[in-house]
Amino acid sequence: MVEEYIRLLIKNGEDGQGLPSQRDIAEKLEVSRTTVKSALLHLQNEGQITSQSRRGIQINKKKDVNLLSMSSLSDELAGENITIEHMDSRLVSVPKNLRDFFGDSLKNIAEIKRIRYRNGVPFSYEITNIDENKFSDITQVNLTNKSLYRVLKESYNTVPVYGFENISATLATDEIRMHLDVAEKTSLYIVESFNFAKSDQPVEHTVQYLSGENFKYHFMAKDILGYQKEANDDIV
């Protein structure tokens, strides 16, 4: 009963909106605070609510994504209503900034453009570069609603196992604004990733433009210069 009541508050509330205190919920439903705390902890573990010192309990309607995960974005968002639109694949000249990554001898690479949607709303516009000499006919593969990493594994027996990322922010250009359906000068995350196979061979380079409208992003990486995301505050 307690959890159902809180879920109703979440459903009818807005992202970031505060919830009543444990005491208020306990008094309204005539249950113990222990029962309320148990329900809140369950909802916090589901990502439905957040709890921070001096800010209380707040509704969370944004999907939480780890930007440093080596899993694909499709796997990060498993269970969500995510669709992928494959816009275009073509061969292009290797940009100067990618020659060190792919090697000076490579002249052309495959460029793949995709948009990801959650519940029909675009949230990620991404441009992937990959060596078509190693992954023949990759430009002919229809990646609509397909994970690129799964295609690489199943069709080319290749799995990216490590990489590094540059994370920054920008204002939406006309092109990106059109693809993500956001207002002019909307702030966006840029995640530029360089990913490698076990043999230390470059696999793919991707630039993602991410909208924060329905998502929040965090950084969690173990054993990388001792860096690790701080744990969320517990319900108190």
JSON list of C-alpha atoms in Angstrom, two decimals:
[
{"chain": "A", "resi": 1, "resn": "MET", "atom": "CA", "xyz": [0.00, 0.00, 0.00]},
{"chain": "A", "resi": 2, "resn": "VAL", "atom": "CA", "xyz": [2.78, 2.43, 0.92]},
{"chain": "A", "resi": 3, "resn": "GLU", "atom": "CA", "xyz": [4.79, 1.82, -2.23]},
{"chain": "A", "resi": 4, "resn": "GLU", "atom": "CA", "xyz": [1.71, 2.10, -4.43]},
{"chain": "A", "resi": 5, "resn": "TYR", "atom": "CA", "xyz": [0.87, 5.44, -2.80]},
{"chain": "A", "resi": 6, "resn": "ILE", "atom": "CA", "xyz": [4.37, 6.82, -3.42]},
{"chain": "A", "resi": 7, "resn": "ARG", "atom": "CA", "xyz": [4.36, 5.54, -7.01]},
{"chain": "A", "resi": 8, "resn": "LEU", "atom": "CA", "xyz": [1.15, 7.49, -7.57]},
{"chain": "A", "resi": 9, "resn": "LEU", "atom": "CA", "xyz": [2.83, 10.63, -6.22]},
{"chain": "A", "resi": 10, "resn": "ILE", "atom": "CA", "xyz": [5.73, 10.04, -8.61]},
{"chain": "A", "resi": 11, "resn": "LYS", "atom": "CA", "xyz": [3.42, 9.46, -11.57]},
{"chain": "A", "resi": 12, "resn": "ASN", "atom": "CA", "xyz": [1.50, 12.68, -10.94]},
{"chain": "A", "resi": 13, "resn": "GLY", "atom": "CA", "xyz": [4.58, 14.73, -10.04]},
{"chain": "A", "resi": 14, "resn": "GLU", "atom": "CA", "xyz": [7.32, 16.45, -11.99]},
{"chain": "A", "resi": 15, "resn": "ASP", "atom": "CA", "xyz": [10.99, 15.57, -12.23]},
{"chain": "A", "resi": 16, "resn": "GLY", "atom": "CA", "xyz": [12.85, 17.09, -9.28]},
{"chain": "A", "resi": 17, "resn": "GLN", "atom": "CA", "xyz": [9.69, 17.70, -7.28]},
{"chain": "A", "resi": 18, "resn": "GLY", "atom": "CA", "xyz": [9.99, 16.96, -3.58]},
{"chain": "A", "resi": 19, "resn": "LEU", "atom": "CA", "xyz": [8.00, 14.20, -1.90]},
{"chain": "A", "resi": 20, "resn": "PRO", "atom": "CA", "xyz": [6.43, 14.38, 1.57]},
{"chain": "A", "resi": 21, "resn": "SER", "atom": "CA", "xyz": [8.69, 13.40, 4.44]},
{"chain": "A", "resi": 22, "resn": "GLN", "atom": "CA", "xyz": [8.73, 9.89, 5.87]},
{"chain": "A", "resi": 23, "resn": "ARG", "atom": "CA", "xyz": [6.85, 11.17, 8.91]},
{"chain": "A", "resi": 24, "resn": "ASP", "atom": "CA", "xyz": [4.13, 12.81, 6.82]},
{"chain": "A", "resi": 25, "resn": "ILE", "atom": "CA", "xyz": [3.64, 9.67, 4.71]},
{"chain": "A", "resi": 26, "resn": "ALA", "atom": "CA", "xyz": [3.59, 7.44, 7.80]},
{"chain": "A", "resi": 27, "resn": "GLU", "atom": "CA", "xyz": [0.99, 9.64, 9.50]},
{"chain": "A", "resi": 28, "resn": "LYS", "atom": "CA", "xyz": [-1.20, 9.90, 6.40]},
{"chain": "A", "resi": 29, "resn": "LEU", "atom": "CA", "xyz": [-1.20, 6.13, 5.78]},
{"chain": "A", "resi": 30, "resn": "GLU", "atom": "CA", "xyz": [-1.11, 5.21, 9.48]},
{"chain": "A", "resi": 31, "resn": "VAL", "atom": "CA", "xyz": [1.93, 2.98, 9.13]},
{"chain": "A", "resi": 32, "resn": "SER", "atom": "CA", "xyz": [5.34, 2.92, 10.77]},
{"chain": "A", "resi": 33, "resn": "ARG", "atom": "CA", "xyz": [8.24, 4.99, 9.49]},
{"chain": "A", "resi": 34, "resn": "THR", "atom": "CA", "xyz": [10.18, 1.74, 9.05]},
{"chain": "A", "resi": 35, "resn": "THR", "atom": "CA", "xyz": [7.59, 0.60, 6.51]},
{"chain": "A", "resi": 36, "resn": "VAL", "atom": "CA", "xyz": [7.82, 3.91, 4.68]},
{"chain": "A", "resi": 37, "resn": "LYS", "atom": "CA", "xyz": [11.62, 3.82, 4.67]},
{"chain": "A", "resi": 38, "resn": "SER", "atom": "CA", "xyz": [11.60, 0.31, 3.20]},
{"chain": "A", "resi": 39, "resn": "ALA", "atom": "CA", "xyz": [9.31, 1.42, 0.36]},
{"chain": "A", "resi": 40, "resn": "LEU", "atom": "CA", "xyz": [11.45, 4.50, -0.31]},
{"chain": "A", "resi": 41, "resn": "LEU", "atom": "CA", "xyz": [14.66, 2.46, -0.43]},
{"chain": "A", "resi": 42, "resn": "HIS", "atom": "CA", "xyz": [13.08, 0.11, -2.96]},
{"chain": "A", "resi": 43, "resn": "LEU", "atom": "CA", "xyz": [12.04, 3.04, -5.15]},
{"chain": "A", "resi": 44, "resn": "GLN", "atom": "CA", "xyz": [15.45, 4.65, -4.79]},
{"chain": "A", "resi": 45, "resn": "ASN", "atom": "CA", "xyz": [17.13, 1.44, -5.96]},
{"chain": "A", "resi": 46, "resn": "GLU", "atom": "CA", "xyz": [14.82, 1.48, -9.00]},
{"chain": "A", "resi": 47, "resn": "GLY", "atom": "CA", "xyz": [15.92, 5.03, -9.75]},
{"chain": "A", "resi": 48, "resn": "GLN", "atom": "CA", "xyz": [12.42, 6.43, -9.24]},
{"chain": "A", "resi": 49, "resn": "ILE", "atom": "CA", "xyz": [13.53, 8.84, -6.50]},
{"chain": "A", "resi": 50, "resn": "THR", "atom": "CA", "xyz": [16.73, 10.43, -5.21]},
{"chain": "A", "resi": 51, "resn": "SER", "atom": "CA", "xyz": [17.72, 11.49, -1.73]},
{"chain": "A", "resi": 52, "resn": "GLN", "atom": "CA", "xyz": [20.23, 14.15, -0.84]},
{"chain": "A", "resi": 53, "resn": "SER", "atom": "CA", "xyz": [21.14, 15.78, 2.44]},
{"chain": "A", "resi": 54, "resn": "ARG", "atom": "CA", "xyz": [19.21, 19.01, 3.07]},
{"chain": "A", "resi": 55, "resn": "ARG", "atom": "CA", "xyz": [17.21, 18.52, -0.12]},
{"chain": "A", "resi": 56, "resn": "GLY", "atom": "CA", "xyz": [15.06, 15.62, 0.98]},
{"chain": "A", "resi": 57, "resn": "ILE", "atom": "CA", "xyz": [13.47, 13.06, -1.29]},
{"chain": "A", "resi": 58, "resn": "GLN", "atom": "CA", "xyz": [12.86, 14.06, -4.89]},
{"chain": "A", "resi": 59, "resn": "ILE", "atom": "CA", "xyz": [11.14, 12.52, -7.89]},
{"chain": "A", "resi": 60, "resn": "ASN", "atom": "CA", "xyz": [13.50, 11.32, -10.59]},
{"chain": "A", "resi": 61, "resn": "LYS", "atom": "CA", "xyz": [11.99, 10.88, -14.04]},
{"chain": "A", "resi": 62, "resn": "LYS", "atom": "CA", "xyz": [15.27, 11.01, -15.94]},
{"chain": "A", "resi": 63, "resn": "LYS", "atom": "CA", "xyz": [17.03, 7.83, -17.01]},
{"chain": "A", "resi": 64, "resn": "ASP", "atom": "CA", "xyz": [20.49, 7.57, -15.44]},
{"chain": "A", "resi": 65, "resn": "VAL", "atom": "CA", "xyz": [23.27, 6.66, -17.89]},
{"chain": "A", "resi": 66, "resn": "ASN", "atom": "CA", "xyz": [26.92, 5.90, -17.08]},
{"chain": "A", "resi": 67, "resn": "LEU", "atom": "CA", "xyz": [29.00, 7.79, -19.63]},
{"chain": "A", "resi": 68, "resn": "LEU", "atom": "CA", "xyz": [32.13, 5.75, -18.88]},
{"chain": "A", "resi": 69, "resn": "SER", "atom": "CA", "xyz": [30.60, 2.31, -19.35]},
{"chain": "A", "resi": 70, "resn": "MET", "atom": "CA", "xyz": [32.25, 0.01, -21.92]},
{"chain": "A", "resi": 71, "resn": "SER", "atom": "CA", "xyz": [28.84, -1.50, -22.65]},
{"chain": "A", "resi": 72, "resn": "SER", "atom": "CA", "xyz": [26.97, -0.09, -25.62]},
{"chain": "A", "resi": 73, "resn": "LEU", "atom": "CA", "xyz": [24.35, 2.59, -25.12]},
{"chain": "A", "resi": 74, "resn": "SER", "atom": "CA", "xyz": [21.77, 0.02, -26.23]},
{"chain": "A", "resi": 75, "resn": "ASP", "atom": "CA", "xyz": [22.82, -2.24, -23.34]},
{"chain": "A", "resi": 76, "resn": "GLU", "atom": "CA", "xyz": [22.92, 0.72, -20.92]},
{"chain": "A", "resi": 77, "resn": "LEU", "atom": "CA", "xyz": [19.29, 1.43, -21.79]},
{"chain": "A", "resi": 78, "resn": "ALA", "atom": "CA", "xyz": [18.05, -2.17, -21.90]},
{"chain": "A", "resi": 79, "resn": "GLY", "atom": "CA", "xyz": [14.42, -2.38, -20.83]},
{"chain": "A", "resi": 80, "resn": "GLU", "atom": "CA", "xyz": [13.66, 1.15, -21.99]},
{"chain": "A", "resi": 81, "resn": "ASN", "atom": "CA", "xyz": [11.48, 1.99, -24.99]},
{"chain": "A", "resi": 82, "resn": "ILE", "atom": "CA", "xyz": [14.48, 2.86, -27.16]},
{"chain": "A", "resi": 83, "resn": "THR", "atom": "CA", "xyz": [14.46, 3.00, -30.94]},
{"chain": "A", "resi": 84, "resn": "ILE", "atom": "CA", "xyz": [17.36, 3.74, -33.29]},
{"chain": "A", "resi": 85, "resn": "GLU", "atom": "CA", "xyz": [17.05, 5.51, -36.63]},
{"chain": "A", "resi": 86, "resn": "HIS", "atom": "CA", "xyz": [19.89, 4.75, -39.03]},
{"chain": "A", "resi": 87, "resn": "MET", "atom": "CA", "xyz": [20.17, 7.93, -41.05]},
{"chain": "A", "resi": 88, "resn": "ASP", "atom": "CA", "xyz": [23.15, 7.39, -43.32]},
{"chain": "A", "resi": 89, "resn": "SER", "atom": "CA", "xyz": [26.33, 5.38, -43.95]},
{"chain": "A", "resi": 90, "resn": "ARG", "atom": "CA", "xyz": [29.03, 6.42, -46.39]},
{"chain": "A", "resi": 91, "resn": "LEU", "atom": "CA", "xyz": [32.76, 6.40, -47.03]},
{"chain": "A", "resi": 92, "resn": "VAL", "atom": "CA", "xyz": [34.56, 9.65, -46.18]},
{"chain": "A", "resi": 93, "resn": "SER", "atom": "CA", "xyz": [38.17, 10.82, -46.03]},
{"chain": "A", "resi": 94, "resn": "VAL", "atom": "CA", "xyz": [39.82, 10.26, -42.68]},
{"chain": "A", "resi": 95, "resn": "PRO", "atom": "CA", "xyz": [39.65, 13.55, -40.73]},
{"chain": "A", "resi": 96, "resn": "LYS", "atom": "CA", "xyz": [43.01, 14.94, -39.62]},
{"chain": "A", "resi": 97, "resn": "ASN", "atom": "CA", "xyz": [42.10, 14.54, -35.94]},
{"chain": "A", "resi": 98, "resn": "LEU", "atom": "CA", "xyz": [41.56, 10.77, -36.42]},
{"chain": "A", "resi": 99, "resn": "ARG", "atom": "CA", "xyz": [44.73, 9.90, -38.36]},
{"chain": "A", "resi": 100, "resn": "ASP", "atom": "CA", "xyz": [46.67, 9.01, -35.22]},
{"chain": "A", "resi": 101, "resn": "PHE", "atom": "CA", "xyz": [43.82, 6.76, -34.09]},
{"chain": "A", "resi": 102, "resn": "PHE", "atom": "CA", "xyz": [43.25, 4.89, -37.35]},
{"chain": "A", "resi": 103, "resn": "GLY", "atom": "CA", "xyz": [46.79, 5.15, -38.75]},
{"chain": "A", "resi": 104, "resn": "ASP", "atom": "CA", "xyz": [48.31, 7.34, -41.44]},
{"chain": "A", "resi": 105, "resn": "SER", "atom": "CA", "xyz": [47.97, 4.69, -44.15]},
{"chain": "A", "resi": 106, "resn": "LEU", "atom": "CA", "xyz": [44.17, 4.64, -44.03]},
{"chain": "A", "resi": 107, "resn": "LYS", "atom": "CA", "xyz": [42.62, 7.07, -46.53]},
{"chain": "A", "resi": 108, "resn": "ASN", "atom": "CA", "xyz": [38.88, 6.44, -46.15]},
{"chain": "A", "resi": 109, "resn": "ILE", "atom": "CA", "xyz": [36.63, 5.33, -43.31]},
{"chain": "A", "resi": 110, "resn": "ALA", "atom": "CA", "xyz": [32.97, 4.50, -42.93]},
{"chain": "A", "resi": 111, "resn": "GLU", "atom": "CA", "xyz": [30.87, 7.26, -41.37]},
{"chain": "A", "resi": 112, "resn": "ILE", "atom": "CA", "xyz": [27.61, 6.15, -39.78]},
{"chain": "A", "resi": 113, "resn": "LYS", "atom": "CA", "xyz": [24.98, 8.61, -38.52]},
{"chain": "A", "resi": 114, "resn": "ARG", "atom": "CA", "xyz": [22.20, 7.55, -36.16]},
{"chain": "A", "resi": 115, "resn": "ILE", "atom": "CA", "xyz": [19.57, 9.06, -33.87]},
{"chain": "A", "resi": 116, "resn": "ARG", "atom": "CA", "xyz": [18.28, 7.36, -30.73]},
{"chain": "A", "resi": 117, "resn": "TYR", "atom": "CA", "xyz": [14.80, 7.92, -29.36]},
{"chain": "A", "resi": 118, "resn": "ARG", "atom": "CA", "xyz": [13.24, 7.21, -26.00]},
{"chain": "A", "resi": 119, "resn": "ASN", "atom": "CA", "xyz": [9.45, 6.94, -26.13]},
{"chain": "A", "resi": 120, "resn": "GLY", "atom": "CA", "xyz": [9.60, 8.62, -29.53]},
{"chain": "A", "resi": 121, "resn": "VAL", "atom": "CA", "xyz": [11.65, 11.59, -28.30]},
{"chain": "A", "resi": 122, "resn": "PRO", "atom": "CA", "xyz": [15.18, 12.01, -29.75]},
{"chain": "A", "resi": 123, "resn": "PHE", "atom": "CA", "xyz": [17.95, 12.18, -27.14]},
{"chain": "A", "resi": 124, "resn": "SER", "atom": "CA", "xyz": [21.18, 11.19, -28.93]},
{"chain": "A", "resi": 125, "resn": "TYR", "atom": "CA", "xyz": [22.61, 12.14, -32.30]},
{"chain": "A", "resi": 126, "resn": "GLU", "atom": "CA", "xyz": [25.77, 10.19, -33.03]},
{"chain": "A", "resi": 127, "resn": "ILE", "atom": "CA", "xyz": [28.40, 9.97, -35.72]},
{"chain": "A", "resi": 128, "resn": "THR", "atom": "CA", "xyz": [30.52, 6.81, -35.77]},
{"chain": "A", "resi": 129, "resn": "ASN", "atom": "CA", "xyz": [33.71, 6.28, -37.74]},
{"chain": "A", "resi": 130, "resn": "ILE", "atom": "CA", "xyz": [34.97, 2.77, -38.45]},
{"chain": "A", "resi": 131, "resn": "ASP", "atom": "CA", "xyz": [37.59, 1.17, -40.70]},
{"chain": "A", "resi": 132, "resn": "GLU", "atom": "CA", "xyz": [35.70, -0.50, -43.54]},
{"chain": "A", "resi": 133, "resn": "ASN", "atom": "CA", "xyz": [38.86, -2.35, -44.59]},
{"chain": "A", "resi": 134, "resn": "LYS", "atom": "CA", "xyz": [38.58, -4.34, -41.36]},
{"chain": "A", "resi": 135, "resn": "PHE", "atom": "CA", "xyz": [34.80, -4.42, -41.31]},
{"chain": "A", "resi": 136, "resn": "SER", "atom": "CA", "xyz": [33.94, -4.96, -44.94]},
{"chain": "A", "resi": 137, "resn": "ASP", "atom": "CA", "xyz": [30.56, -3.79, -46.19]},
{"chain": "A", "resi": 138, "resn": "ILE", "atom": "CA", "xyz": [29.71, -2.15, -42.83]},
{"chain": "A", "resi": 139, "resn": "THR", "atom": "CA", "xyz": [28.20, 0.73, -44.80]},
{"chain": "A", "resi": 140, "resn": "GLN", "atom": "CA", "xyz": [25.72, -1.75, -46.30]},
{"chain": "A", "resi": 141, "resn": "VAL", "atom": "CA", "xyz": [24.41, -2.88, -42.90]},
{"chain": "A", "resi": 142, "resn": "ASN", "atom": "CA", "xyz": [21.06, -1.43, -41.88]},
{"chain": "A", "resi": 143, "resn": "LEU", "atom": "CA", "xyz": [21.55, -0.39, -38.23]},
{"chain": "A", "resi": 144, "resn": "THR", "atom": "CA", "xyz": [17.96, 0.68, -37.63]},
{"chain": "A", "resi": 145, "resn": "ASN", "atom": "CA", "xyz": [17.10, -0.62, -34.15]},
{"chain": "A", "resi": 146, "resn": "LYS", "atom": "CA", "xyz": [20.37, -2.55, -34.04]},
{"chain": "A", "resi": 147, "resn": "SER", "atom": "CA", "xyz": [23.33, -2.25, -31.67]},
{"chain": "A", "resi": 148, "resn": "LEU", "atom": "CA", "xyz": [26.55, -1.59, -33.59]},
{"chain": "A", "resi": 149, "resn": "TYR", "atom": "CA", "xyz": [28.53, -3.53, -30.97]},
{"chain": "A", "resi": 150, "resn": "ARG", "atom": "CA", "xyz": [26.32, -6.57, -31.44]},
{"chain": "A", "resi": 151, "resn": "VAL", "atom": "CA", "xyz": [26.76, -6.37, -35.20]},
{"chain": "A", "resi": 152, "resn": "LEU", "atom": "CA", "xyz": [30.54, -6.20, -34.75]},
{"chain": "A", "resi": 153, "resn": "LYS", "atom": "CA", "xyz": [30.47, -9.21, -32.44]},
{"chain": "A", "resi": 154, "resn": "GLU", "atom": "CA", "xyz": [28.08, -11.38, -34.46]},
{"chain": "A", "resi": 155, "resn": "SER", "atom": "CA", "xyz": [29.23, -10.50, -37.98]},
{"chain": "A", "resi": 156, "resn": "TYR", "atom": "CA", "xyz": [32.91, -9.62, -37.51]},
{"chain": "A", "resi": 157, "resn": "ASN", "atom": "CA", "xyz": [33.84, -11.46, -34.29]},
{"chain": "A", "resi": 158, "resn": "THR", "atom": "CA", "xyz": [35.11, -8.21, -32.77]},
{"chain": "A", "resi": 159, "resn": "VAL", "atom": "CA", "xyz": [34.29, -6.80, -29.33]},
{"chain": "A", "resi": 160, "resn": "PRO", "atom": "CA", "xyz": [35.60, -3.43, -28.08]},
{"chain": "A", "resi": 161, "resn": "VAL", "atom": "CA", "xyz": [37.10, -4.04, -24.63]},
{"chain": "A", "resi": 162, "resn": "TYR", "atom": "CA", "xyz": [38.59, -0.72, -23.61]},
{"chain": "A", "resi": 163, "resn": "GLY", "atom": "CA", "xyz": [38.76, 2.88, -24.65]},
{"chain": "A", "resi": 164, "resn": "PHE", "atom": "CA", "xyz": [38.93, 6.47, -23.56]},
{"chain": "A", "resi": 165, "resn": "GLU", "atom": "CA", "xyz": [36.50, 9.35, -23.79]},
{"chain": "A", "resi": 166, "resn": "ASN", "atom": "CA", "xyz": [36.52, 13.12, -24.01]},
{"chain": "A", "resi": 167, "resn": "ILE", "atom": "CA", "xyz": [33.45, 14.68, -22.41]},
{"chain": "A", "resi": 168, "resn": "SER", "atom": "CA", "xyz": [32.49, 18.29, -22.95]},
{"chain": "A", "resi": 169, "resn": "ALA", "atom": "CA", "xyz": [29.49, 20.51, -23.61]},
{"chain": "A", "resi": 170, "resn": "THR", "atom": "CA", "xyz": [28.31, 22.65, -26.48]},
{"chain": "A", "resi": 171, "resn": "LEU", "atom": "CA", "xyz": [25.35, 24.64, -27.72]},
{"chain": "A", "resi": 172, "resn": "ALA", "atom": "CA", "xyz": [23.16, 23.01, -30.35]},
{"chain": "A", "resi": 173, "resn": "THR", "atom": "CA", "xyz": [23.97, 23.96, -33.94]},
{"chain": "A", "resi": 174, "resn": "ASP", "atom": "CA", "xyz": [21.21, 24.19, -36.53]},
{"chain": "A", "resi": 175, "resn": "GLU", "atom": "CA", "xyz": [21.98, 20.66, -37.78]},
{"chain": "A", "resi": 176, "resn": "ILE", "atom": "CA", "xyz": [22.03, 19.07, -34.33]},
{"chain": "A", "resi": 177, "resn": "ARG", "atom": "CA", "xyz": [19.03, 21.10, -33.19]},
{"chain": "A", "resi": 178, "resn": "MET", "atom": "CA", "xyz": [17.06, 19.73, -36.12]},
{"chain": "A", "resi": 179, "resn": "HIS", "atom": "CA", "xyz": [17.99, 16.12, -35.33]},
{"chain": "A", "resi": 180, "resn": "LEU", "atom": "CA", "xyz": [17.38, 16.34, -31.57]},
{"chain": "A", "resi": 181, "resn": "ASP", "atom": "CA", "xyz": [14.34, 18.64, -31.81]},
{"chain": "A", "resi": 182, "resn": "VAL", "atom": "CA", "xyz": [15.67, 21.07, -29.21]},
{"chain": "A", "resi": 183, "resn": "ALA", "atom": "CA", "xyz": [15.58, 24.86, -28.96]},
{"chain": "A", "resi": 184, "resn": "GLU", "atom": "CA", "xyz": [18.31, 27.06, -30.37]},
{"chain": "A", "resi": 185, "resn": "LYS", "atom": "CA", "xyz": [21.43, 27.22, -28.16]},
{"chain": "A", "resi": 186, "resn": "THR", "atom": "CA", "xyz": [20.27, 24.31, -26.01]},
{"chain": "A", "resi": 187, "resn": "SER", "atom": "CA", "xyz": [23.16, 22.94, -23.93]},
{"chain": "A", "resi": 188, "resn": "LEU", "atom": "CA", "xyz": [24.23, 19.44, -24.98]},
{"chain": "A", "resi": 189, "resn": "TYR", "atom": "CA", "xyz": [26.76, 16.92, -23.76]},
{"chain": "A", "resi": 190, "resn": "ILE", "atom": "CA", "xyz": [29.41, 15.80, -26.23]},
{"chain": "A", "resi": 191, "resn": "VAL", "atom": "CA", "xyz": [30.89, 12.36, -25.63]},
{"chain": "A", "resi": 192, "resn": "GLU", "atom": "CA", "xyz": [33.77, 11.50, -27.95]},
{"chain": "A", "resi": 193, "resn": "SER", "atom": "CA", "xyz": [34.91, 7.89, -27.56]},
{"chain": "A", "resi": 194, "resn": "PHE", "atom": "CA", "xyz": [37.88, 5.96, -28.95]},
{"chain": "A", "resi": 195, "resn": "ASN", "atom": "CA", "xyz": [37.45, 2.19, -28.56]},
{"chain": "A", "resi": 196, "resn": "PHE", "atom": "CA", "xyz": [39.89, -0.69, -29.04]},
{"chain": "A", "resi": 197, "resn": "ALA", "atom": "CA", "xyz": [39.83, -4.48, -29.34]},
{"chain": "A", "resi": 198, "resn": "LYS", "atom": "CA", "xyz": [41.96, -6.86, -27.22]},
{"chain": "A", "resi": 199, "resn": "SER", "atom": "CA", "xyz": [44.76, -6.67, -29.76]},
{"chain": "A", "resi": 200, "resn": "ASP", "atom": "CA", "xyz": [45.03, -2.91, -29.14]},
{"chain": "A", "resi": 201, "resn": "GLN", "atom": "CA", "xyz": [43.66, -2.38, -32.63]},
{"chain": "A", "resi": 202, "resn": "PRO", "atom": "CA", "xyz": [41.30, 0.61, -33.07]},
{"chain": "A", "resi": 203, "resn": "VAL", "atom": "CA", "xyz": [37.70, -0.45, -33.59]},
{"chain": "A", "resi": 204, "resn": "GLU", "atom": "CA", "xyz": [35.55, 2.65, -33.74]},
{"chain": "A", "resi": 205, "resn": "HIS", "atom": "CA", "xyz": [35.37, 6.34, -32.94]},
{"chain": "A", "resi": 206, "resn": "THR", "atom": "CA", "xyz": [32.05, 7.93, -32.03]},
{"chain": "A", "resi": 207, "resn": "VAL", "atom": "CA", "xyz": [30.87, 11.43, -31.23]},
{"chain": "A", "resi": 208, "resn": "GLN", "atom": "CA", "xyz": [27.54, 11.57, -29.40]},
{"chain": "A", "resi": 209, "resn": "TYR", "atom": "CA", "xyz": [25.49, 14.70, -28.87]},
{"chain": "A", "resi": 210, "resn": "LEU", "atom": "CA", "xyz": [23.25, 14.04, -25.87]},
{"chain": "A", "resi": 211, "resn": "SER", "atom": "CA", "xyz": [20.22, 15.94, -24.70]},
{"chain": "A", "resi": 212, "resn": "GLY", "atom": "CA", "xyz": [19.62, 16.16, -20.96]},
{"chain": "A", "resi": 213, "resn": "GLU", "atom": "CA", "xyz": [15.89, 16.63, -21.39]},
{"chain": "A", "resi": 214, "resn": "ASN", "atom": "CA", "xyz": [14.90, 13.14, -20.24]},
{"chain": "A", "resi": 215, "resn": "PHE", "atom": "CA", "xyz": [18.24, 11.80, -19.03]},
{"chain": "A", "resi": 216, "resn": "LYS", "atom": "CA", "xyz": [20.89, 12.48, -16.48]},
{"chain": "A", "resi": 217, "resn": "TYR", "atom": "CA", "xyz": [24.44, 11.27, -16.88]},
{"chain": "A", "resi": 218, "resn": "HIS", "atom": "CA", "xyz": [27.06, 10.18, -14.39]},
{"chain": "A", "resi": 219, "resn": "PHE", "atom": "CA", "xyz": [30.64, 8.96, -14.48]},
{"chain": "A", "resi": 220, "resn": "MET", "atom": "CA", "xyz": [31.62, 5.66, -12.90]},
{"chain": "A", "resi": 221, "resn": "ALA", "atom": "CA", "xyz": [34.90, 3.90, -13.58]},
{"chain": "A", "resi": 222, "resn": "LYS", "atom": "CA", "xyz": [36.78, 1.48, -11.34]},
{"chain": "A", "resi": 223, "resn": "ASP", "atom": "CA", "xyz": [40.57, 1.26, -11.08]},
{"chain": "A", "resi": 224, "resn": "ILE", "atom": "CA", "xyz": [41.18, 4.26, -13.33]},
{"chain": "A", "resi": 225, "resn": "LEU", "atom": "CA", "xyz": [43.45, 6.58, -11.34]},
{"chain": "A", "resi": 226, "resn": "GLY", "atom": "CA", "xyz": [41.34, 5.83, -8.30]},
{"chain": "A", "resi": 227, "resn": "TYR", "atom": "CA", "xyz": [38.36, 7.60, -9.82]},
{"chain": "A", "resi": 228, "resn": "GLN", "atom": "CA", "xyz": [34.91, 6.36, -8.89]},
{"chain": "A", "resi": 229, "resn": "LYS", "atom": "CA", "xyz": [31.48, 7.84, -8.67]},
{"chain": "A", "resi": 230, "resn": "GLU", "atom": "CA", "xyz": [30.33, 8.77, -5.20]},
{"chain": "A", "resi": 231, "resn": "ALA", "atom": "CA", "xyz": [27.52, 6.63, -3.86]},
{"chain": "A", "resi": 232, "resn": "ASN", "atom": "CA", "xyz": [24.07, 8.16, -3.61]},
{"chain": "A", "resi": 233, "resn": "ASP", "atom": "CA", "xyz": [23.01, 9.32, -0.20]},
{"chain": "A", "resi": 234, "resn": "ASP", "atom": "CA", "xyz": [20.89, 6.74, 1.58]},
{"chain": "A", "resi": 235, "resn": "ILE", "atom": "CA", "xyz": [17.31, 7.46, 2.53]},
{"chain": "A", "resi": 236, "resn": "VAL", "atom": "CA", "xyz": [17.35, 8.99, 6.01]}
]
